[in-house]
Tab-separated table of C-alpha atoms in Angstrom:
chain	number	residue	atom	x	y	z
A	18	MET	CA	-70.172	7.210	-59.643
A	19	THR	CA	-66.803	6.041	-58.243
A	20	THR	CA	-66.888	5.399	-54.503
A	21	GLY	CA	-63.985	5.597	-52.063
A	22	GLU	CA	-63.997	1.811	-51.847
A	23	ASP	CA	-63.824	1.509	-55.639
A	24	LEU	CA	-60.938	3.971	-55.735
A	25	GLY	CA	-59.144	2.002	-53.019
A	26	ASP	CA	-59.531	-1.178	-55.034
A	27	GLU	CA	-58.262	0.665	-58.119
A	28	VAL	CA	-55.129	1.817	-56.267
A	29	LEU	CA	-54.434	-1.629	-54.809
A	30	GLY	CA	-55.014	-3.178	-58.229
A	31	ARG	CA	-52.561	-0.836	-59.924
A	32	VAL	CA	-49.962	-1.373	-57.199
A	33	PHE	CA	-50.437	-5.114	-57.743
A	34	LEU	CA	-49.978	-4.726	-61.519
A	35	CYS	CA	-46.820	-2.641	-61.040
A	36	ARG	CA	-45.295	-5.726	-59.435
A	37	VAL	CA	-46.498	-8.100	-62.181
A	38	VAL	CA	-46.361	-6.197	-65.499
A	39	GLU	CA	-43.100	-4.707	-66.783
A	40	PRO	CA	-42.972	-0.938	-67.504
A	41	GLY	CA	-44.048	-0.043	-71.029
A	42	ASP	CA	-45.756	-3.418	-71.647
A	43	GLU	CA	-48.344	-2.444	-74.257
A	44	VAL	CA	-50.139	-5.788	-73.983
A	45	GLY	CA	-50.675	-5.202	-70.262
A	46	GLY	CA	-51.743	-1.639	-70.976
A	47	ARG	CA	-54.287	-2.859	-73.496
A	48	TRP	CA	-55.681	-5.321	-70.954
A	49	VAL	CA	-56.193	-2.494	-68.460
A	50	ARG	CA	-57.880	-0.330	-71.091
A	51	GLU	CA	-60.167	-3.063	-72.431
A	52	PHE	CA	-60.993	-5.112	-69.317
A	53	GLY	CA	-60.315	-2.730	-66.448
A	54	VAL	CA	-57.879	-3.038	-63.556
A	55	GLY	CA	-60.126	-5.258	-61.436
A	56	GLU	CA	-60.693	-7.905	-64.118
A	57	VAL	CA	-56.998	-8.050	-65.062
A	58	VAL	CA	-56.045	-8.509	-61.420
A	59	ARG	CA	-58.700	-11.217	-60.940
A	60	ARG	CA	-57.531	-13.267	-63.926
A	61	LEU	CA	-53.854	-12.972	-62.957
A	62	ARG	CA	-54.657	-14.134	-59.441
A	63	ASP	CA	-56.941	-16.969	-60.554
A	64	GLY	CA	-54.508	-18.189	-63.201
A	65	PRO	CA	-56.304	-20.557	-65.625
A	66	GLU	CA	-58.346	-17.966	-67.560
A	67	ALA	CA	-55.636	-16.329	-69.674
A	68	LEU	CA	-55.991	-12.871	-71.139
A	69	PRO	CA	-55.530	-12.507	-74.925
A	70	GLY	CA	-52.315	-11.620	-76.720
A	71	VAL	CA	-49.739	-13.692	-74.839
A	72	SER	CA	-48.363	-17.208	-75.134
A	73	GLU	CA	-48.993	-19.881	-72.529
A	74	VAL	CA	-45.401	-19.619	-71.344
A	75	ARG	CA	-45.598	-15.871	-70.843
A	76	TRP	CA	-48.981	-16.126	-69.123
A	77	ALA	CA	-47.572	-18.716	-66.736
A	78	GLY	CA	-44.710	-16.367	-65.926
A	79	LEU	CA	-47.102	-13.490	-65.209
A	80	VAL	CA	-49.250	-15.693	-62.976
A	81	ALA	CA	-46.137	-16.783	-61.063
A	82	ARG	CA	-45.217	-13.153	-60.485
A	83	ALA	CA	-48.798	-12.402	-59.428
A	84	ARG	CA	-48.544	-14.997	-56.652
A	85	GLN	CA	-45.623	-13.051	-55.177
A	86	ALA	CA	-47.327	-9.643	-55.351
A	87	GLU	CA	-48.288	-8.016	-52.042
A	88	PRO	CA	-49.707	-4.565	-52.813
A	89	GLU	CA	-50.429	-3.652	-49.181
A	90	ARG	CA	-46.827	-4.426	-48.281
A	91	ASP	CA	-45.507	-2.372	-51.223
A	92	LEU	CA	-47.575	0.619	-50.099
A	93	ALA	CA	-46.301	0.253	-46.534
A	94	VAL	CA	-42.669	0.054	-47.662
A	95	ALA	CA	-43.200	3.101	-49.892
A	96	ARG	CA	-44.714	5.108	-47.031
A	97	ALA	CA	-41.751	4.213	-44.819
A	98	ALA	CA	-39.425	5.538	-47.539
A	99	GLY	CA	-41.425	8.767	-47.833
A	100	ALA	CA	-42.964	7.788	-51.192
A	101	ARG	CA	-46.530	7.810	-52.469
A	102	PHE	CA	-48.305	6.023	-55.310
A	103	VAL	CA	-49.840	8.206	-58.031
A	104	GLY	CA	-52.233	6.691	-60.576
A	105	PRO	CA	-54.190	8.045	-63.552
A	106	HIS	CA	-57.219	8.749	-61.335
A	107	ASP	CA	-55.232	11.041	-59.027
A	108	ALA	CA	-55.283	14.817	-59.336
A	109	GLU	CA	-51.462	14.755	-59.297
A	110	TRP	CA	-51.259	12.571	-62.417
A	111	PRO	CA	-49.580	14.401	-65.370
A	112	ARG	CA	-52.070	14.077	-68.239
A	113	GLN	CA	-49.329	14.296	-70.870
A	114	LEU	CA	-48.325	10.738	-69.907
A	115	ASP	CA	-51.589	9.597	-71.497
A	116	ASP	CA	-49.967	10.366	-74.872
A	117	LEU	CA	-48.081	7.078	-74.441
A	118	GLY	CA	-51.299	5.161	-75.091
A	119	ASP	CA	-51.133	1.541	-73.960
A	120	ALA	CA	-47.484	2.070	-72.994
A	121	ARG	CA	-48.590	4.597	-70.361
A	122	PRO	CA	-47.320	3.783	-66.853
A	123	ILE	CA	-49.773	1.797	-64.748
A	124	GLY	CA	-48.792	4.134	-61.941
A	125	LEU	CA	-45.851	6.075	-60.539
A	126	TRP	CA	-44.059	5.962	-57.204
A	127	VAL	CA	-43.122	9.497	-56.172
A	128	ARG	CA	-40.832	10.900	-53.473
A	129	GLY	CA	-40.879	14.620	-52.687
A	130	ARG	CA	-43.368	17.246	-51.618
A	131	PRO	CA	-44.204	19.195	-54.820
A	132	SER	CA	-47.085	18.280	-57.138
A	133	LEU	CA	-45.817	16.214	-60.066
A	134	ARG	CA	-48.627	17.426	-62.324
A	135	ILE	CA	-47.845	21.103	-61.705
A	136	TRP	CA	-44.105	20.672	-62.105
A	137	ALA	CA	-44.454	18.649	-65.307
A	138	LEU	CA	-46.403	21.452	-66.998
A	139	ARG	CA	-43.240	23.546	-67.277
A	140	SER	CA	-40.454	21.013	-67.592
A	141	VAL	CA	-37.584	20.187	-69.956
A	142	ALA	CA	-35.532	16.992	-70.140
A	143	VAL	CA	-31.734	17.331	-70.254
A	144	VAL	CA	-30.078	13.995	-71.044
A	145	GLY	CA	-26.880	12.617	-72.515
A	146	ALA	CA	-23.930	10.280	-72.202
A	147	ARG	CA	-22.797	8.714	-68.946
A	148	ALA	CA	-19.145	8.764	-70.028
A	149	CYS	CA	-19.211	12.443	-70.940
A	150	THR	CA	-16.439	14.994	-71.393
A	151	GLU	CA	-15.700	18.087	-69.301
A	152	TYR	CA	-17.306	20.084	-72.099
A	153	GLY	CA	-20.511	18.052	-71.802
A	154	THR	CA	-20.597	18.339	-68.013
A	155	HIS	CA	-20.121	22.107	-68.187
A	156	VAL	CA	-22.769	22.590	-70.873
A	157	ALA	CA	-25.357	20.390	-69.127
A	158	ALA	CA	-24.897	22.153	-65.781
A	159	THR	CA	-25.019	25.586	-67.410
A	160	LEU	CA	-28.153	24.790	-69.412
A	161	ALA	CA	-29.894	23.344	-66.348
A	162	ALA	CA	-28.992	26.329	-64.198
A	163	GLY	CA	-30.237	28.712	-66.885
A	164	LEU	CA	-33.519	26.827	-67.213
A	165	ALA	CA	-33.977	26.739	-63.433
A	166	GLU	CA	-33.370	30.476	-63.186
A	167	ARG	CA	-36.129	30.992	-65.760
A	168	GLY	CA	-38.569	28.937	-63.712
A	169	TRP	CA	-38.349	25.663	-65.650
A	170	VAL	CA	-38.139	22.217	-64.071
A	171	VAL	CA	-35.148	20.142	-65.218
A	172	VAL	CA	-35.945	16.440	-65.679
A	173	SER	CA	-33.293	13.745	-66.113
A	174	GLY	CA	-32.507	10.148	-65.220
A	175	GLY	CA	-30.240	10.487	-62.182
A	176	ALA	CA	-27.396	8.646	-63.943
A	177	TYR	CA	-23.695	9.463	-64.040
A	178	GLY	CA	-22.446	11.975	-66.588
A	179	ILE	CA	-24.825	14.419	-68.239
A	180	ASP	CA	-27.821	13.454	-66.068
A	181	GLY	CA	-25.965	14.149	-62.839
A	182	ALA	CA	-24.552	17.423	-64.188
A	183	ALA	CA	-28.054	18.584	-65.174
A	184	HIS	CA	-29.492	17.801	-61.742
A	185	ARG	CA	-26.595	19.524	-59.991
A	186	GLY	CA	-26.862	22.580	-62.232
A	187	ALA	CA	-30.536	23.023	-61.385
A	188	LEU	CA	-29.927	22.494	-57.662
A	189	ALA	CA	-27.023	24.946	-57.670
A	190	ALA	CA	-29.367	27.588	-59.077
A	191	ARG	CA	-31.856	26.728	-56.300
A	192	GLY	CA	-34.214	25.490	-58.964
A	193	ALA	CA	-36.512	22.522	-59.452
A	194	THR	CA	-35.374	19.150	-60.734
A	195	VAL	CA	-36.916	15.691	-61.154
A	196	ALA	CA	-35.061	12.363	-61.320
A	197	VAL	CA	-36.868	9.536	-63.147
A	198	LEU	CA	-35.373	6.221	-61.993
A	199	ALA	CA	-35.361	2.780	-63.616
A	200	CYS	CA	-35.676	1.078	-60.203
A	201	GLY	CA	-37.608	1.390	-56.974
A	202	VAL	CA	-37.507	4.933	-55.572
A	203	ASP	CA	-36.327	3.504	-52.227
A	204	ARG	CA	-33.186	2.073	-53.865
A	205	PRO	CA	-31.232	4.966	-55.426
A	206	TYR	CA	-29.236	3.893	-58.460
A	207	PRO	CA	-26.410	4.318	-59.266
A	208	ARG	CA	-25.059	3.861	-55.746
A	209	GLY	CA	-22.552	6.656	-56.285
A	210	HIS	CA	-25.453	9.073	-56.718
A	211	ALA	CA	-27.243	8.085	-53.508
A	212	ALA	CA	-26.505	11.461	-51.871
A	213	LEU	CA	-27.526	13.375	-55.008
A	214	ILE	CA	-30.813	11.479	-55.336
A	215	GLU	CA	-31.560	12.048	-51.653
A	216	ARG	CA	-30.978	15.753	-52.160
A	217	ILE	CA	-33.293	15.745	-55.181
A	218	ALA	CA	-35.973	13.986	-53.101
A	219	GLU	CA	-35.618	16.712	-50.449
A	220	GLN	CA	-35.676	19.683	-52.836
A	221	GLY	CA	-37.513	18.237	-55.827
A	222	LEU	CA	-39.031	14.943	-56.947
A	223	VAL	CA	-37.776	11.393	-57.467
A	224	LEU	CA	-40.100	9.042	-59.309
A	225	GLY	CA	-40.259	5.705	-61.085
A	226	GLU	CA	-42.640	3.022	-62.329
A	227	LEU	CA	-41.140	0.099	-60.460
A	228	PRO	CA	-42.342	-0.831	-56.966
A	229	PRO	CA	-40.142	-0.508	-53.865
A	230	GLY	CA	-37.070	-2.684	-53.855
A	231	ASP	CA	-37.034	-3.435	-57.592
A	232	HIS	CA	-33.660	-3.267	-59.344
A	233	PRO	CA	-32.753	-1.758	-62.722
A	234	THR	CA	-32.025	-3.735	-65.897
A	235	PRO	CA	-30.811	-2.558	-69.324
A	236	SER	CA	-34.322	-2.801	-70.789
A	237	ARG	CA	-35.801	-0.864	-67.872
A	238	PHE	CA	-33.401	2.012	-68.492
A	239	ILE	CA	-34.561	2.256	-72.105
A	240	LEU	CA	-38.250	2.017	-71.149
A	241	ARG	CA	-37.754	4.638	-68.431
A	242	ASN	CA	-36.716	7.098	-71.123
A	243	ARG	CA	-40.205	7.185	-72.664
A	244	VAL	CA	-41.515	8.577	-69.352
A	245	ILE	CA	-38.895	11.344	-69.384
A	246	ALA	CA	-39.874	12.227	-72.965
A	247	ALA	CA	-43.634	12.188	-72.324
A	248	LEU	CA	-43.445	14.085	-69.051
A	249	THR	CA	-41.667	17.116	-70.506
A	250	ARG	CA	-42.280	19.720	-73.202
A	251	GLY	CA	-39.009	18.926	-74.901
A	252	THR	CA	-35.786	16.922	-74.672
A	253	VAL	CA	-32.266	18.336	-74.970
A	254	VAL	CA	-29.428	15.903	-75.726
A	255	VAL	CA	-26.061	17.337	-74.701
A	256	GLU	CA	-23.596	14.558	-75.570
A	257	ALA	CA	-24.444	11.162	-77.042
A	258	ALA	CA	-22.562	8.574	-79.058
A	259	CYS	CA	-24.377	6.866	-81.903
A	260	ARG	CA	-25.510	4.002	-79.617
A	261	SER	CA	-26.273	6.128	-76.563
A	262	GLY	CA	-29.436	5.275	-74.633
A	263	SER	CA	-30.214	8.981	-74.359
A	264	LEU	CA	-31.049	8.957	-78.070
A	265	ALA	CA	-33.994	6.692	-77.163
A	266	THR	CA	-35.370	9.597	-75.127
A	267	ALA	CA	-34.998	11.914	-78.110
A	268	ARG	CA	-36.664	9.432	-80.470
A	269	ALA	CA	-39.535	8.944	-78.008
A	270	ALA	CA	-39.941	12.720	-77.782
A	271	GLN	CA	-40.119	12.947	-81.574
A	272	ARG	CA	-42.772	10.217	-81.744
A	273	LEU	CA	-44.819	12.053	-79.125
A	274	GLY	CA	-44.593	15.366	-80.957
A	275	ARG	CA	-42.388	16.980	-78.309
A	276	PHE	CA	-39.542	19.331	-79.123
A	277	THR	CA	-36.227	17.583	-79.695
A	278	MET	CA	-33.027	19.602	-79.318
A	279	GLY	CA	-29.311	18.926	-79.451
A	280	VAL	CA	-26.172	20.744	-78.345
A	281	PRO	CA	-23.398	20.416	-80.951
A	282	GLY	CA	-19.924	19.299	-79.984
A	283	PRO	CA	-16.598	18.908	-81.796
A	284	VAL	CA	-17.025	17.038	-85.087
A	285	THR	CA	-14.042	14.908	-84.056
A	286	SER	CA	-15.755	13.700	-80.857
A	287	ALA	CA	-17.468	10.305	-80.989
A	288	LEU	CA	-19.484	11.397	-77.932
A	289	SER	CA	-21.207	14.061	-80.034
A	290	ALA	CA	-21.768	11.911	-83.135
A	291	GLY	CA	-25.242	10.836	-82.014
A	292	VAL	CA	-26.254	14.433	-81.320
A	293	HIS	CA	-25.021	15.543	-84.728
A	294	GLU	CA	-27.071	12.793	-86.360
A	295	LEU	CA	-30.137	14.122	-84.511
A	296	LEU	CA	-29.367	17.627	-85.748
A	297	ARG	CA	-29.188	16.362	-89.326
A	298	GLY	CA	-32.794	15.238	-88.856
A	299	GLU	CA	-35.634	17.082	-87.144
A	300	ALA	CA	-33.873	18.170	-83.948
A	301	ALA	CA	-33.228	21.872	-83.322
A	302	LEU	CA	-29.744	23.137	-82.520
A	303	VAL	CA	-29.546	24.943	-79.156
A	304	THR	CA	-26.613	26.441	-77.301
A	305	ASP	CA	-28.133	28.050	-74.203
A	306	ALA	CA	-31.209	28.100	-71.986
A	307	ALA	CA	-32.760	31.071	-73.797
A	308	GLU	CA	-32.817	29.137	-77.079
A	309	ILE	CA	-34.450	26.157	-75.354
A	310	VAL	CA	-37.144	28.349	-73.799
A	311	GLU	CA	-37.793	29.984	-77.177
A	312	LEU	CA	-38.874	26.547	-78.459
A	313	VAL	CA	-40.730	25.098	-75.468
A	314	GLY	CA	-41.980	28.292	-73.827
A	315	ASP	CA	-44.910	30.568	-74.501
A	316	MET	CA	-45.261	32.730	-77.584
A	317	GLY	CA	-42.982	35.734	-77.395
A	318	GLU	CA	-40.302	34.142	-75.171
A	319	LEU	CA	-37.621	34.759	-77.763
A	320	ALA	CA	-33.886	34.253	-77.403
A	321	PRO	CA	-31.812	37.382	-78.071
A	322	ALA	CA	-30.552	37.677	-81.634
A	323	ARG	CA	-26.919	36.692	-82.015
A	324	ARG	CA	-24.678	39.171	-83.797
A	325	GLY	CA	-21.117	40.336	-83.642
A	326	PRO	CA	-20.073	43.453	-81.730
A	327	VAL	CA	-21.063	46.817	-83.171
A	328	LEU	CA	-17.837	48.652	-84.123
A	329	PRO	CA	-17.612	52.451	-84.009
A	330	ARG	CA	-17.147	52.627	-87.802
A	331	ASP	CA	-20.444	50.705	-88.204
A	332	LEU	CA	-22.204	53.804	-86.850
A	333	LEU	CA	-20.877	56.044	-89.624
A	334	GLU	CA	-23.091	57.060	-92.501
A	335	PRO	CA	-22.539	54.887	-95.627
A	336	ALA	CA	-20.880	57.745	-97.539
A	337	ALA	CA	-18.429	58.408	-94.706
A	338	ARG	CA	-17.625	54.683	-94.397
A	339	ALA	CA	-16.936	54.523	-98.137
A	340	VAL	CA	-14.492	57.446	-97.947
A	341	LEU	CA	-12.795	55.965	-94.879
A	342	ALA	CA	-12.355	52.650	-96.701
A	343	ALA	CA	-10.761	54.427	-99.677
A	344	LEU	CA	-7.852	55.819	-97.651
A	345	PRO	CA	-4.593	53.816	-97.889
A	346	GLY	CA	-3.410	52.348	-94.610
A	347	ASN	CA	0.246	53.363	-94.871
A	348	ARG	CA	0.401	56.785	-96.541
A	349	ALA	CA	-1.418	60.008	-97.266
A	350	ALA	CA	-3.655	60.310	-100.327
A	351	SER	CA	-4.953	63.271	-102.304
A	352	VAL	CA	-8.633	64.165	-102.389
A	353	GLU	CA	-8.728	63.230	-106.092
A	354	GLU	CA	-7.357	59.728	-105.363
A	355	ILE	CA	-9.819	59.218	-102.524
A	356	ALA	CA	-12.753	60.409	-104.656
A	357	LEU	CA	-11.800	57.974	-107.439
A	358	GLY	CA	-11.636	55.118	-104.938
A	359	THR	CA	-15.114	55.765	-103.553
A	360	PRO	CA	-16.342	56.717	-106.281
A	361	THR	CA	-17.869	60.088	-105.469
A	362	THR	CA	-17.372	63.715	-106.331
A	363	ARG	CA	-14.387	65.694	-105.105
A	364	ASP	CA	-16.584	68.056	-103.067
A	365	GLU	CA	-18.467	65.145	-101.436
A	366	ALA	CA	-15.159	63.456	-100.541
A	367	ILE	CA	-13.861	66.674	-98.937
A	368	ALA	CA	-17.044	67.035	-96.866
A	369	ARG	CA	-16.794	63.454	-95.616
A	370	LEU	CA	-13.058	63.831	-94.855
A	371	TYR	CA	-13.687	66.843	-92.604
A	372	GLU	CA	-16.430	64.867	-90.878
A	373	LEU	CA	-14.036	61.952	-90.313
A	374	ARG	CA	-11.349	64.330	-89.007
A	375	ALA	CA	-13.778	65.675	-86.404
A	376	LEU	CA	-14.396	62.083	-85.276
A	377	GLY	CA	-10.669	61.338	-85.026
A	378	TYR	CA	-10.392	58.930	-87.979
A	379	VAL	CA	-8.233	61.019	-90.377
A	380	GLU	CA	-5.816	63.934	-90.321
A	381	ARG	CA	-4.605	66.473	-92.873
A	382	HIS	CA	-1.065	66.108	-94.258
A	383	ASP	CA	-0.222	69.113	-96.507
A	384	ASP	CA	-2.450	68.560	-99.563
A	385	GLY	CA	-3.288	64.958	-98.623
A	386	TRP	CA	-5.250	63.002	-96.044
A	387	LYS	CA	-4.083	60.101	-93.925
A	388	LEU	CA	-5.607	57.698	-91.408
A	389	THR	CA	-4.759	58.551	-87.794
A	390	ARG	CA	-2.765	56.054	-85.762
A	391	GLN	CA	-5.835	55.447	-83.620
A	392	ALA	CA	-7.952	54.691	-86.694
A	393	VAL	CA	-5.412	52.133	-87.916
A	394	MET	CA	-5.396	50.490	-84.466
A	395	SER	CA	-9.196	50.419	-84.385
A	396	VAL	CA	-9.211	48.222	-87.480
A	397	ARG	CA	-7.081	45.695	-85.579
A	398	THR	CA	-8.808	45.883	-82.164
A	399	GLY	CA	-12.391	46.798	-83.051
A	400	ARG	CA	-12.179	49.913	-80.865
A	401	GLY	CA	-12.851	53.366	-82.228
A	402	PRO	CA	-10.378	56.239	-82.184
A	403	SER	CA	-10.326	58.126	-78.886
């Protein structure tokens, strides 16, 4: 049986390890799984008794970091910033993160009132390029708003470009959104998104693996993406060049068995080249929120079928359409000529011509039949004769 004291030690131990072990470190994750949090913390604090799987140099570096760790202080700073620590033993922990195996986060720092576990159950990641186009910004915001209106939580990385557009789209629809940061949740990054991230913390959730005050690095951005992929049911990439970091999120989603989706762009745009490469593989092409929900949602949540407009002539019986098609566009024609062009009998052609005259498609000219002016215009505009 786990006592309150044991649980307190577990929390302090995980907070300690968040300061010492880098996010996504599978060696550190294996230590926790095999030896337990308490033993890993003890050896890092004591120093000489190294854990397996690392060189002497790396172990010395970890021990040096351990000497600087102050878990009680980190918890106090987090509380002052309105954040809480959520570990695998908490009811709020999203169980889908366990799919990461030894790369699972040691714990998460969370700002915001809602339950992370509940929100993650119905969430979709929308990611893409920082240096995006107006097209990408518009599409990301529209997709996010559509998902929010359907009751889905939009998850992204809080960065410039597509991430910011996705967050803003969800907020504009008064929906739910989550920002997963590659730094401490008390230090919004990028600085230009400080107001946006504060708004997300007020209306949604801001979370990250790194303890308060920690700064982002290029590797931490990439490792952060695995959390976005694992947390959600699927990942949508809106715009991404071939070397875009957002493709790492898509690849992580594929490895985890999540849905991977891409929004196509112009074939001449380098910012869509990475998305198109995804679509040539196992990713699904999506163009709106309904198509995303069809993939990640429950059975029966189908997107409406896409088809062109139904023209008035489409509603005619096949025989009448065949006779209508046989009439020349610029002159009258005899019944015999029309019947040969169908082909049908003379009597059948006459019957269909009178039917078409009643509907306003043709008119009688002496012994011949001719398309009405309205019928000719309907071919050009798609509107039926009035």
